[in-house]
């Protein structure tokens, strides 16, 4: 791809993700949550009974679609590459930590942008924290941080995760008794777009994100690190498209107080996103990007997604996740531990120059 | 000619290593990567530093020849 085409692709991908973000709310997803990788993985964990928070139980077809969309596109473009083996357990821990930070703030970097586009100013505080976290990660990269090389893996190893997603789709549609669904009015888990619409949106965004390498963390990171503005174009496009649609649909409300699925504890919104930014740079990409890479055959990203999933389950089982009322003490302790872990992992994996 | 073996490294490490190598300001470098994304990223960076990039695919590896 030429550079111009790369830019055009990411611009289009960003605009479509932004449009889907606004429209999925229109079709039934929680407000300012057309997409949220962290919240949706958490909901899926709840749907599978990995935690017992009745408000957030639903196998989200958007996640399934993102992985399968990326898988199909990578396969067609001959970019499907089974690989892995680059510090898997470290990645699991980082994934866990990123989920703790996300559920402190109540959103992954993608939802942070969607919240901003809905007028939620708490997301601006989150963005400031996110940027600081990315600076911490860039500091480690400049020190020579690396989780070392990946190696070629058997094809089955890499096809297994898209296979699991397809199985989840079957479970969602078939809805056997052991799959949990939040009851109406119980909370965000009960609010969702029809399965077909959510799945198609996920597939389309997954395929486009695969082509364009869209990444929320990469956007700011590359600007700081290389003055490269390609990825941040996508970030800006998501914001612009979703903002315009939110205003048209009457879903734009400027302010800090009473924002949907959000709280106003500024320090913890900030620190939660510091952890997300820091951990995600150490992982090499934001939660959405990890889903896309998992679809492309990167099993390290699969392990990362499992880290998110287990992290989400722990967050609700141990009361670490925030709610609209604010953060919990357990969650605050967990965020601090997560930051300490990021520093340790960052320093321990930097080679001395 | 300086060679950077960035195969198997995840983004943005190949670009970080390339940037570090380019500090010696030679006229030619060879960068090895093994994914399309890394190829695009290193190519974009090298061009922004005023290098021409020639791409050769050999088995699973992508060889990027940078020259002034």
CSV table of C-alpha atoms in Angstrom, one decimal:
chain,number,residue,atom,x,y,z
A,1,UNK,CA,0.0,0.0,0.0
A,2,UNK,CA,1.2,3.5,-0.7
A,3,UNK,CA,1.3,6.0,2.1
A,4,UNK,CA,-1.6,7.9,0.7
A,5,UNK,CA,-3.7,4.8,0.4
A,6,UNK,CA,-2.8,3.8,4.0
A,7,UNK,CA,-4.0,7.2,5.2
A,8,UNK,CA,-7.2,7.0,3.2
A,9,UNK,CA,-7.9,3.5,4.5
A,10,UNK,CA,-7.5,4.5,8.1
A,11,UNK,CA,-9.6,7.6,7.6
A,12,UNK,CA,-12.4,5.5,6.2
A,13,UNK,CA,-12.0,2.8,8.9
A,14,UNK,CA,-12.1,5.4,11.6
A,15,UNK,CA,-15.2,7.1,10.2
A,16,UNK,CA,-17.1,3.8,9.9
A,17,UNK,CA,-16.1,2.7,13.4
A,18,UNK,CA,-17.4,6.1,14.6
A,19,UNK,CA,-20.6,5.7,12.7
A,20,UNK,CA,-21.1,2.2,14.1
A,21,UNK,CA,-20.3,3.5,17.6
A,22,UNK,CA,-23.2,6.0,17.4
A,23,UNK,CA,-25.7,3.7,15.5
A,24,UNK,CA,-25.2,0.7,17.8
A,25,UNK,CA,-26.5,3.0,20.6
A,26,UNK,CA,-29.4,3.9,18.5
A,27,UNK,CA,-30.1,0.2,18.0
A,28,UNK,CA,-30.0,-0.6,21.7
A,29,UNK,CA,-26.5,-0.6,23.1
A,30,UNK,CA,-25.9,1.4,26.3
A,31,UNK,CA,-25.3,5.1,25.8
A,32,UNK,CA,-21.8,6.1,24.7
A,33,UNK,CA,-21.1,2.4,24.5
A,34,UNK,CA,-21.7,1.5,20.8
A,35,UNK,CA,-18.4,-0.2,21.2
A,36,UNK,CA,-16.3,-0.9,24.3
A,37,UNK,CA,-13.9,-3.7,24.1
A,38,UNK,CA,-13.3,-3.8,27.9
A,39,UNK,CA,-17.0,-3.6,28.8
A,40,UNK,CA,-18.0,-6.1,26.2
A,41,UNK,CA,-15.4,-8.7,27.1
A,42,UNK,CA,-16.6,-8.2,30.7
A,43,UNK,CA,-20.2,-8.7,29.6
A,44,UNK,CA,-19.2,-11.9,27.7
A,45,UNK,CA,-17.3,-13.2,30.8
A,46,UNK,CA,-20.6,-12.6,32.7
A,47,UNK,CA,-22.6,-14.3,30.1
A,48,UNK,CA,-20.4,-17.4,30.5
A,49,UNK,CA,-20.9,-17.2,34.3
A,50,UNK,CA,-17.2,-16.3,35.1
A,51,UNK,CA,-18.5,-13.6,37.4
A,52,UNK,CA,-21.8,-13.0,39.1
A,53,UNK,CA,-22.6,-9.4,38.4
A,54,UNK,CA,-26.2,-9.7,37.2
A,55,UNK,CA,-26.1,-6.3,35.6
A,56,UNK,CA,-23.4,-7.2,33.0
A,57,UNK,CA,-24.1,-10.6,31.6
A,58,UNK,CA,-24.3,-10.9,27.8
A,59,UNK,CA,-22.2,-12.5,25.1
A,60,UNK,CA,-21.5,-9.5,22.9
A,61,UNK,CA,-21.6,-10.3,19.2
A,62,UNK,CA,-19.5,-7.2,18.5
A,63,UNK,CA,-16.4,-8.9,20.0
A,64,UNK,CA,-17.1,-12.1,18.0
A,65,UNK,CA,-17.5,-10.0,14.8
A,66,UNK,CA,-14.3,-8.0,15.3
A,67,UNK,CA,-12.2,-11.2,15.7
A,68,UNK,CA,-13.9,-13.0,12.8
A,69,UNK,CA,-13.9,-9.9,10.6
A,70,UNK,CA,-10.2,-9.6,11.1
A,71,UNK,CA,-9.7,-13.3,10.6
A,72,UNK,CA,-11.5,-13.3,7.3
A,73,UNK,CA,-9.8,-10.2,6.0
A,74,UNK,CA,-6.3,-11.4,7.0
A,75,UNK,CA,-7.0,-14.7,5.4
A,76,UNK,CA,-8.1,-13.1,2.1
A,77,UNK,CA,-5.2,-10.7,2.0
A,78,UNK,CA,-2.7,-13.6,2.9
A,79,UNK,CA,-1.8,-11.8,6.1
A,80,UNK,CA,-3.0,-14.6,8.4
A,81,UNK,CA,0.2,-15.7,10.2
A,82,UNK,CA,0.2,-18.2,13.0
A,83,UNK,CA,2.7,-16.9,15.5
A,84,UNK,CA,3.3,-16.5,19.2
A,85,UNK,CA,5.7,-17.2,22.1
A,86,UNK,CA,6.7,-13.6,23.0
A,87,UNK,CA,6.4,-13.6,26.8
A,88,UNK,CA,2.8,-15.0,26.9
A,89,UNK,CA,2.3,-14.9,30.7
A,90,UNK,CA,3.7,-11.4,31.0
A,91,UNK,CA,1.2,-10.4,28.4
A,92,UNK,CA,-1.6,-12.2,30.4
A,93,UNK,CA,-0.7,-10.1,33.4
A,94,UNK,CA,-0.6,-6.9,31.4
A,95,UNK,CA,-3.9,-7.7,29.9
A,96,UNK,CA,-5.3,-8.3,33.4
A,97,UNK,CA,-3.9,-4.9,34.5
A,98,UNK,CA,-5.3,-3.1,31.5
A,99,UNK,CA,-8.8,-4.5,32.3
A,100,UNK,CA,-8.5,-3.3,35.9
A,101,UNK,CA,-7.7,0.2,34.7
A,102,UNK,CA,-10.5,0.1,32.1
A,103,UNK,CA,-13.1,-0.9,34.6
A,104,UNK,CA,-11.9,1.8,37.0
A,105,UNK,CA,-12.5,4.4,34.3
A,106,UNK,CA,-15.4,2.4,32.8
A,107,UNK,CA,-14.2,2.1,29.2
A,108,UNK,CA,-11.4,1.0,27.0
A,109,UNK,CA,-9.6,3.6,24.9
A,110,UNK,CA,-12.2,3.2,22.1
A,111,UNK,CA,-15.1,3.9,24.5
A,112,UNK,CA,-13.1,6.8,25.9
A,113,UNK,CA,-13.2,8.4,22.4
A,114,UNK,CA,-16.9,7.5,22.1
A,115,UNK,CA,-17.6,9.0,25.5
A,116,UNK,CA,-15.8,12.2,24.4
A,117,UNK,CA,-18.0,12.3,21.3
A,118,UNK,CA,-21.0,12.1,23.5
A,119,UNK,CA,-19.9,15.2,25.5
A,120,UNK,CA,-18.7,13.2,28.6
A,121,UNK,CA,-16.0,15.5,30.0
A,122,UNK,CA,-14.9,12.8,32.4
A,123,UNK,CA,-13.4,11.2,29.3
A,124,UNK,CA,-11.2,14.2,28.9
A,125,UNK,CA,-9.7,13.5,32.3
A,126,UNK,CA,-9.3,9.9,31.2
A,127,UNK,CA,-7.6,11.1,28.0
A,128,UNK,CA,-5.1,13.1,30.0
A,129,UNK,CA,-4.3,10.0,32.1
A,130,UNK,CA,-4.2,7.9,28.9
A,131,UNK,CA,-1.6,10.2,27.4
A,132,UNK,CA,0.5,10.2,30.6
A,133,UNK,CA,0.4,6.4,30.6
A,134,UNK,CA,1.5,6.3,27.0
A,135,UNK,CA,4.4,8.6,27.9
A,136,UNK,CA,5.4,6.1,30.6
A,137,UNK,CA,5.3,3.3,27.9
A,138,UNK,CA,7.3,5.4,25.4
A,139,UNK,CA,9.9,6.0,28.1
A,140,UNK,CA,10.3,2.2,28.4
A,141,UNK,CA,10.4,1.7,24.6
A,142,UNK,CA,13.2,4.3,24.4
A,143,UNK,CA,15.1,2.4,27.1
A,144,UNK,CA,14.9,-0.7,24.9
A,145,UNK,CA,11.8,-2.4,26.2
A,146,UNK,CA,10.9,-5.6,24.4
A,147,UNK,CA,9.0,-8.8,25.1
A,148,UNK,CA,11.3,-10.5,22.6
A,149,UNK,CA,10.5,-12.3,19.4
A,150,UNK,CA,7.5,-14.3,18.3
A,151,UNK,CA,7.9,-17.6,16.5
A,152,UNK,CA,5.9,-19.5,13.9
A,153,UNK,CA,3.1,-21.6,15.4
A,154,UNK,CA,1.0,-24.5,14.0
A,155,UNK,CA,-2.0,-23.3,12.0
A,156,UNK,CA,-4.5,-25.0,14.4
A,157,UNK,CA,-3.0,-23.0,17.3
A,158,UNK,CA,-3.9,-19.8,15.5
A,159,UNK,CA,-7.3,-20.8,14.1
A,160,UNK,CA,-8.5,-22.0,17.5
A,161,UNK,CA,-9.4,-18.5,18.8
A,162,UNK,CA,-11.6,-17.5,15.8
A,163,UNK,CA,-13.1,-21.0,16.3
A,164,UNK,CA,-13.9,-20.3,19.9
A,165,UNK,CA,-15.5,-17.0,18.8
A,166,UNK,CA,-17.7,-18.9,16.3
A,167,UNK,CA,-18.7,-21.3,19.1
A,168,UNK,CA,-19.6,-18.3,21.4
A,169,UNK,CA,-21.9,-17.1,18.6
A,170,UNK,CA,-23.6,-20.5,18.5
A,171,UNK,CA,-24.1,-20.3,22.3
A,172,UNK,CA,-25.5,-16.8,22.1
A,173,UNK,CA,-28.0,-17.7,19.5
A,174,UNK,CA,-28.9,-21.1,20.9
A,175,UNK,CA,-29.1,-19.6,24.4
A,176,UNK,CA,-28.9,-22.8,26.5
A,177,UNK,CA,-29.7,-22.5,30.2
A,178,UNK,CA,-26.1,-22.2,31.4
A,179,UNK,CA,-25.5,-19.1,29.3
A,180,UNK,CA,-26.6,-16.0,31.3
A,181,UNK,CA,-28.4,-12.9,30.2
A,182,UNK,CA,-28.9,-9.8,32.2
A,183,UNK,CA,-32.6,-9.3,32.9
A,184,UNK,CA,-34.3,-6.3,31.5
A,185,UNK,CA,-33.6,-3.2,33.6
A,186,UNK,CA,-30.8,-4.9,35.4
A,187,UNK,CA,-28.1,-2.7,33.9
A,188,UNK,CA,-25.9,-2.3,30.8
A,189,UNK,CA,-25.8,-6.0,30.0
A,190,UNK,CA,-29.6,-5.9,29.3
A,191,UNK,CA,-29.1,-3.1,26.7
A,192,UNK,CA,-28.0,-4.4,23.4
A,193,UNK,CA,-28.6,-4.0,19.7
A,194,UNK,CA,-30.1,-7.0,17.8
A,195,UNK,CA,-27.6,-9.8,17.4
A,196,UNK,CA,-27.5,-9.6,13.6
A,197,UNK,CA,-26.8,-5.8,13.6
A,198,UNK,CA,-24.2,-6.0,16.3
A,199,UNK,CA,-22.5,-8.9,14.5
A,200,UNK,CA,-22.4,-7.2,11.1
A,201,UNK,CA,-21.0,-4.0,12.7
A,202,UNK,CA,-18.3,-6.0,14.4
A,203,UNK,CA,-17.4,-7.9,11.2
A,204,UNK,CA,-17.2,-4.7,9.2
A,205,UNK,CA,-15.2,-2.8,11.8
A,206,UNK,CA,-12.9,-5.9,12.3
A,207,UNK,CA,-12.2,-6.2,8.7
A,208,UNK,CA,-11.5,-2.4,8.3
A,209,UNK,CA,-9.4,-2.3,11.5
A,210,UNK,CA,-7.3,-5.2,10.1
A,211,UNK,CA,-6.7,-3.4,6.9
A,212,UNK,CA,-5.9,-0.1,8.4
A,213,UNK,CA,-4.0,-1.2,11.6
A,214,UNK,CA,-6.4,1.1,13.6
A,215,UNK,CA,-5.1,1.4,17.2
A,216,UNK,CA,-6.1,3.9,19.8
A,217,UNK,CA,-2.8,3.5,21.8
A,218,UNK,CA,-0.7,3.5,18.6
A,219,UNK,CA,-2.2,6.8,17.6
A,220,UNK,CA,-0.8,8.9,20.4
A,221,UNK,CA,2.3,6.6,20.8
A,222,UNK,CA,3.5,7.1,17.2
A,223,UNK,CA,3.0,10.9,17.4
A,224,UNK,CA,5.2,11.0,20.5
A,225,UNK,CA,7.7,8.5,19.4
A,226,UNK,CA,8.1,9.2,15.7
A,227,UNK,CA,6.0,12.2,14.9
A,228,UNK,CA,4.0,9.8,12.7
A,229,UNK,CA,0.4,10.9,12.4
A,230,UNK,CA,-1.1,7.9,10.5
A,231,UNK,CA,-2.7,6.1,13.3
A,232,UNK,CA,-4.0,9.2,15.1
A,233,UNK,CA,-5.9,10.0,11.9
A,234,UNK,CA,-8.2,7.0,12.7
A,235,UNK,CA,-8.6,8.2,16.3
A,236,UNK,CA,-9.7,11.6,15.1
A,237,UNK,CA,-12.0,10.1,12.5
A,238,UNK,CA,-13.8,8.0,15.0
A,239,UNK,CA,-14.3,11.0,17.2
A,240,UNK,CA,-15.5,13.3,14.4
A,241,UNK,CA,-18.0,10.7,12.9
A,242,UNK,CA,-19.5,9.8,16.3
A,243,UNK,CA,-19.7,13.4,17.4
A,244,UNK,CA,-21.7,14.5,14.4
A,245,UNK,CA,-24.0,11.5,14.6
A,246,UNK,CA,-24.5,11.9,18.3
A,247,UNK,CA,-25.5,15.5,17.8
A,248,UNK,CA,-28.0,14.5,15.0
A,249,UNK,CA,-29.5,11.7,17.1
A,250,UNK,CA,-29.8,13.9,20.2
A,251,UNK,CA,-27.2,11.8,22.2
A,252,UNK,CA,-24.8,14.6,22.8
A,253,UNK,CA,-24.8,16.0,26.4
A,254,UNK,CA,-21.9,18.2,27.5
A,255,UNK,CA,-20.8,18.0,31.1
A,256,UNK,CA,-19.3,15.9,33.9
A,257,UNK,CA,-22.3,15.0,36.0
A,258,UNK,CA,-24.9,12.3,35.2
A,259,UNK,CA,-23.1,10.9,32.2
A,260,UNK,CA,-24.2,7.4,31.1
A,261,UNK,CA,-22.1,4.5,32.7
A,262,UNK,CA,-19.5,6.9,34.1
A,263,UNK,CA,-18.5,8.5,37.4
A,264,UNK,CA,-16.9,11.8,38.3
A,265,UNK,CA,-14.0,10.7,40.5
A,266,UNK,CA,-11.3,12.6,38.5
A,267,UNK,CA,-8.2,11.2,40.1
A,268,UNK,CA,-9.4,7.6,39.5
A,269,UNK,CA,-10.6,8.3,36.0
A,270,UNK,CA,-7.1,9.7,35.4
A,271,UNK,CA,-5.1,6.9,37.1
A,272,UNK,CA,-7.3,4.2,35.6
A,273,UNK,CA,-6.4,5.4,32.1
A,274,UNK,CA,-2.7,5.9,33.0
A,275,UNK,CA,-2.7,2.2,33.7
A,276,UNK,CA,-4.6,1.4,30.4
A,277,UNK,CA,-2.2,3.6,28.4
A,278,UNK,CA,1.0,2.3,30.1
A,279,UNK,CA,-0.1,-1.3,30.0
A,280,UNK,CA,-1.3,-1.1,26.4
A,281,UNK,CA,2.0,0.4,25.1
A,282,UNK,CA,3.9,-2.4,26.8
A,283,UNK,CA,1.5,-4.8,25.0
A,284,UNK,CA,2.0,-3.1,21.7
A,285,UNK,CA,-1.7,-2.1,21.2
A,286,UNK,CA,-5.0,-1.2,22.6
A,287,UNK,CA,-7.7,-3.8,23.5
A,288,UNK,CA,-9.4,-3.5,20.1
A,289,UNK,CA,-6.0,-4.0,18.3
A,290,UNK,CA,-5.4,-7.1,20.4
A,291,UNK,CA,-8.7,-8.6,19.2
A,292,UNK,CA,-7.7,-7.8,15.6
A,293,UNK,CA,-4.2,-9.3,16.0
A,294,UNK,CA,-5.8,-12.4,17.7
A,295,UNK,CA,-7.9,-12.8,14.5
A,296,UNK,CA,-4.7,-12.5,12.3
A,297,UNK,CA,-3.2,-15.5,14.1
A,298,UNK,CA,-1.2,-13.8,16.8
A,299,UNK,CA,-1.6,-16.2,19.8
A,300,UNK,CA,0.2,-13.7,22.2
A,301,UNK,CA,-2.8,-11.4,21.6
A,302,UNK,CA,-5.1,-14.4,22.3
A,303,UNK,CA,-3.4,-14.8,25.7
A,304,UNK,CA,-3.7,-11.0,26.2
A,305,UNK,CA,-7.5,-11.2,25.5
A,306,UNK,CA,-7.7,-14.1,28.0
A,307,UNK,CA,-5.9,-11.8,30.5
A,308,UNK,CA,-8.6,-9.2,29.8
A,309,UNK,CA,-11.3,-11.8,30.3
A,310,UNK,CA,-10.0,-13.2,33.6
A,311,UNK,CA,-9.2,-9.7,34.7
A,312,UNK,CA,-12.8,-8.7,34.1
A,313,UNK,CA,-14.1,-11.7,36.0
A,314,UNK,CA,-11.8,-10.8,39.0
A,315,UNK,CA,-12.9,-7.2,38.8
A,316,UNK,CA,-16.5,-8.1,39.4
A,317,UNK,CA,-15.9,-11.0,41.8
A,318,UNK,CA,-13.6,-8.9,44.0
A,319,UNK,CA,-15.5,-5.6,43.7
A,320,UNK,CA,-12.7,-3.8,41.8
A,321,UNK,CA,-14.9,-2.4,39.0
A,322,UNK,CA,-16.3,1.1,39.4
A,323,UNK,CA,-20.0,1.9,38.8
A,324,UNK,CA,-21.9,5.0,38.1
A,325,UNK,CA,-21.6,5.8,41.8
A,326,UNK,CA,-17.8,5.8,41.7
A,327,UNK,CA,-14.7,3.7,42.3
A,328,UNK,CA,-14.3,1.2,45.1
A,329,UNK,CA,-11.5,1.0,47.5
A,330,UNK,CA,-10.6,-2.4,46.3
A,331,UNK,CA,-10.4,-1.1,42.7
A,332,UNK,CA,-8.2,1.8,43.8
A,333,UNK,CA,-5.7,-0.6,45.4
A,334,UNK,CA,-5.8,-2.8,42.3
A,335,UNK,CA,-5.0,0.1,40.0
A,336,UNK,CA,-2.0,1.0,42.1
A,337,UNK,CA,-0.8,-2.6,42.1
A,338,UNK,CA,-1.3,-2.6,38.3
A,339,UNK,CA,0.8,0.5,37.9
A,340,UNK,CA,3.6,-1.0,40.0
A,341,UNK,CA,3.4,-4.2,37.9
A,342,UNK,CA,3.8,-2.2,34.7
A,343,UNK,CA,6.9,-0.4,36.1
A,344,UNK,CA,8.4,-3.7,37.1
A,345,UNK,CA,7.6,-5.4,33.7
A,346,UNK,CA,8.8,-2.3,31.8
A,347,UNK,CA,12.1,-2.1,33.7
A,348,UNK,CA,12.8,-5.8,33.8
A,349,UNK,CA,12.3,-6.1,30.0
A,350,UNK,CA,14.5,-3.1,29.0
A,351,UNK,CA,18.0,-3.9,27.8
A,352,UNK,CA,20.7,-1.6,29.1
A,353,UNK,CA,22.1,0.5,26.3
B,1,UNK,CA,26.1,-2.1,5.6
B,2,UNK,CA,24.3,-2.2,8.9
B,3,UNK,CA,21.6,-4.8,9.2
B,4,UNK,CA,18.7,-4.7,11.7
B,5,UNK,CA,16.9,-8.1,12.4
B,6,UNK,CA,13.5,-7.1,13.6
B,7,UNK,CA,11.7,-10.3,12.7
B,8,UNK,CA,9.2,-11.5,15.2
B,9,UNK,CA,9.2,-8.2,17.1
B,10,UNK,CA,5.9,-6.5,17.7
B,11,UNK,CA,5.1,-2.9,16.8
B,12,UNK,CA,6.6,-0.4,17.3
B,13,UNK,CA,9.9,-2.2,18.1
B,14,UNK,CA,11.1,-2.6,14.5
B,15,UNK,CA,10.7,1.2,14.0
B,16,UNK,CA,12.4,1.9,17.3
B,17,UNK,CA,15.4,-0.3,16.3
B,18,UNK,CA,15.5,1.3,12.8
B,19,UNK,CA,15.5,4.8,14.3
B,20,UNK,CA,18.4,3.8,16.5
B,21,UNK,CA,20.4,2.3,13.6
B,22,UNK,CA,19.8,5.4,11.5
B,23,UNK,CA,21.5,7.5,14.0
B,24,UNK,CA,24.9,6.4,12.5
B,25,UNK,CA,23.8,8.2,9.3
B,26,UNK,CA,25.1,5.7,6.8
B,27,UNK,CA,23.8,5.7,3.2
B,28,UNK,CA,22.5,2.1,3.2
B,29,UNK,CA,20.8,-0.2,5.7
B,30,UNK,CA,19.0,-3.5,5.5
B,31,UNK,CA,16.0,-4.1,7.8
B,32,UNK,CA,14.5,-7.6,8.2
B,33,UNK,CA,10.8,-7.9,9.2
B,34,UNK,CA,8.2,-10.6,8.9
B,35,UNK,CA,4.9,-8.9,8.8
B,36,UNK,CA,3.1,-6.6,6.4
B,37,UNK,CA,2.3,-4.1,9.3
B,38,UNK,CA,6.0,-3.8,10.2
B,39,UNK,CA,6.9,-3.4,6.6
B,40,UNK,CA,4.5,-0.5,6.2
B,41,UNK,CA,5.7,1.1,9.5
B,42,UNK,CA,9.4,0.9,8.8
B,43,UNK,CA,8.9,2.0,5.2
B,44,UNK,CA,6.9,5.0,6.3
B,45,UNK,CA,9.6,6.0,8.9
B,46,UNK,CA,12.5,5.4,6.6
B,47,UNK,CA,10.9,7.6,3.9
B,48,UNK,CA,10.3,10.3,6.4
B,49,UNK,CA,14.0,10.3,7.1
B,50,UNK,CA,14.8,10.7,3.4
B,51,UNK,CA,15.6,7.1,2.5
B,52,UNK,CA,14.4,5.1,-0.5
B,53,UNK,CA,13.1,1.7,0.3
B,54,UNK,CA,13.3,-1.4,-1.8
B,55,UNK,CA,11.2,-4.3,-0.7
B,56,UNK,CA,12.2,-8.0,-1.4
B,57,UNK,CA,10.1,-10.9,-0.1
B,58,UNK,CA,12.1,-14.1,0.6
B,59,UNK,CA,10.1,-17.0,2.1
B,60,UNK,CA,8.5,-15.7,5.3
B,61,UNK,CA,10.9,-12.7,5.5
B,62,UNK,CA,10.5,-9.2,4.1
B,63,UNK,CA,13.8,-7.5,3.4
B,64,UNK,CA,13.8,-3.7,3.3
B,65,UNK,CA,16.8,-2.1,1.6
B,66,UNK,CA,17.2,1.5,2.7
B,67,UNK,CA,19.4,3.8,0.6
B,68,UNK,CA,19.9,7.5,0.3
